[in-house]
Amino acid sequence: MHTSGGAIGITDVTNGVRARTSGGPIRVVRGSGPIDVHTSGGPIEVELVGANQEISARTSGGSIAVLVPSDTRAVLNASTSGGRIKSDLPVSVNESSQYKLHGAINGGGPEILVRSSGGSIRIQATDTAANDRAEQ
């Protein structure tokens, strides 16, 4: 899926996602399979259901939230030029700084690559996210 300037919203995908926009937010709800999303200007939210088969989320201007089941196995490779990185899941850290977090989640697995040039990054367990939404 590609757009030159607008929002992309995708729900209930079972065979993977590849989405690009030149300007606008991207939201993937209940996605499974490999997920590859990129926007030149806007936030990204990806919600994974099932096993991680690789996630790549990149934005040149906005925050990124990646929601995964708490038992997800992955190698997290996250970096931002202007924001914070937070993971609600424990990460066995290989490399960490104010703008970078790299390490294994639940022993490692397919990569979760997250890049933002101007926003924060959050990795969150879907059961935690559901509780946060219920409290709002």
mmCIF file of C-alpha atoms in Angstrom, residues 25-26 39 41-45 57-66 80 82-84 114-122:
data_model
loop_
_atom_site.group_PDB
_atom_site.id
_atom_site.type_symbol
_atom_site.label_atom_id
_atom_site.label_comp_id
_atom_site.label_asym_id
_atom_site.label_seq_id
_atom_site.Cartn_x
_atom_site.Cartn_y
_atom_site.Cartn_z
ATOM 1 C CA PRO A 25 0.366 8.638 10.057
ATOM 2 C CA ILE A 26 0.331 4.855 9.691
ATOM 3 C CA THR A 39 6.317 7.436 6.587
ATOM 4 C CA GLY A 41 6.206 12.593 8.254
ATOM 5 C CA GLY A 42 3.870 11.256 10.890
ATOM 6 C CA PRO A 43 3.470 8.874 13.794
ATOM 7 C CA ILE A 44 3.310 5.095 13.475
ATOM 8 C CA GLU A 45 1.414 2.571 15.582
ATOM 9 C CA ALA A 57 8.772 0.802 11.407
ATOM 10 C CA ARG A 58 10.459 4.020 10.275
ATOM 11 C CA THR A 59 9.429 7.677 10.341
ATOM 12 C CA SER A 60 11.263 10.891 9.589
ATOM 13 C CA GLY A 61 9.016 12.903 11.887
ATOM 14 C CA GLY A 62 6.861 11.402 14.586
ATOM 15 C CA SER A 63 6.646 8.933 17.416
ATOM 16 C CA ILE A 64 6.404 5.162 17.037
ATOM 17 C CA ALA A 65 4.468 2.723 19.214
ATOM 18 C CA VAL A 66 4.891 -1.024 18.711
ATOM 19 C CA THR A 80 15.739 7.988 17.530
ATOM 20 C CA GLY A 82 15.043 13.339 19.021
ATOM 21 C CA GLY A 83 13.015 11.536 21.622
ATOM 22 C CA ARG A 84 13.052 8.819 24.238
ATOM 23 C CA VAL A 114 12.322 0.934 14.849
ATOM 24 C CA ARG A 115 13.702 4.278 13.638
ATOM 25 C CA SER A 116 12.450 7.809 14.292
ATOM 26 C CA SER A 117 14.210 11.019 13.311
ATOM 27 C CA GLY A 118 12.028 13.225 15.463
ATOM 28 C CA GLY A 119 9.976 11.404 18.044
ATOM 29 C CA SER A 120 9.853 8.901 20.866
ATOM 30 C CA ILE A 121 9.677 5.119 20.584
ATOM 31 C CA ARG A 122 7.649 2.825 22.830
#
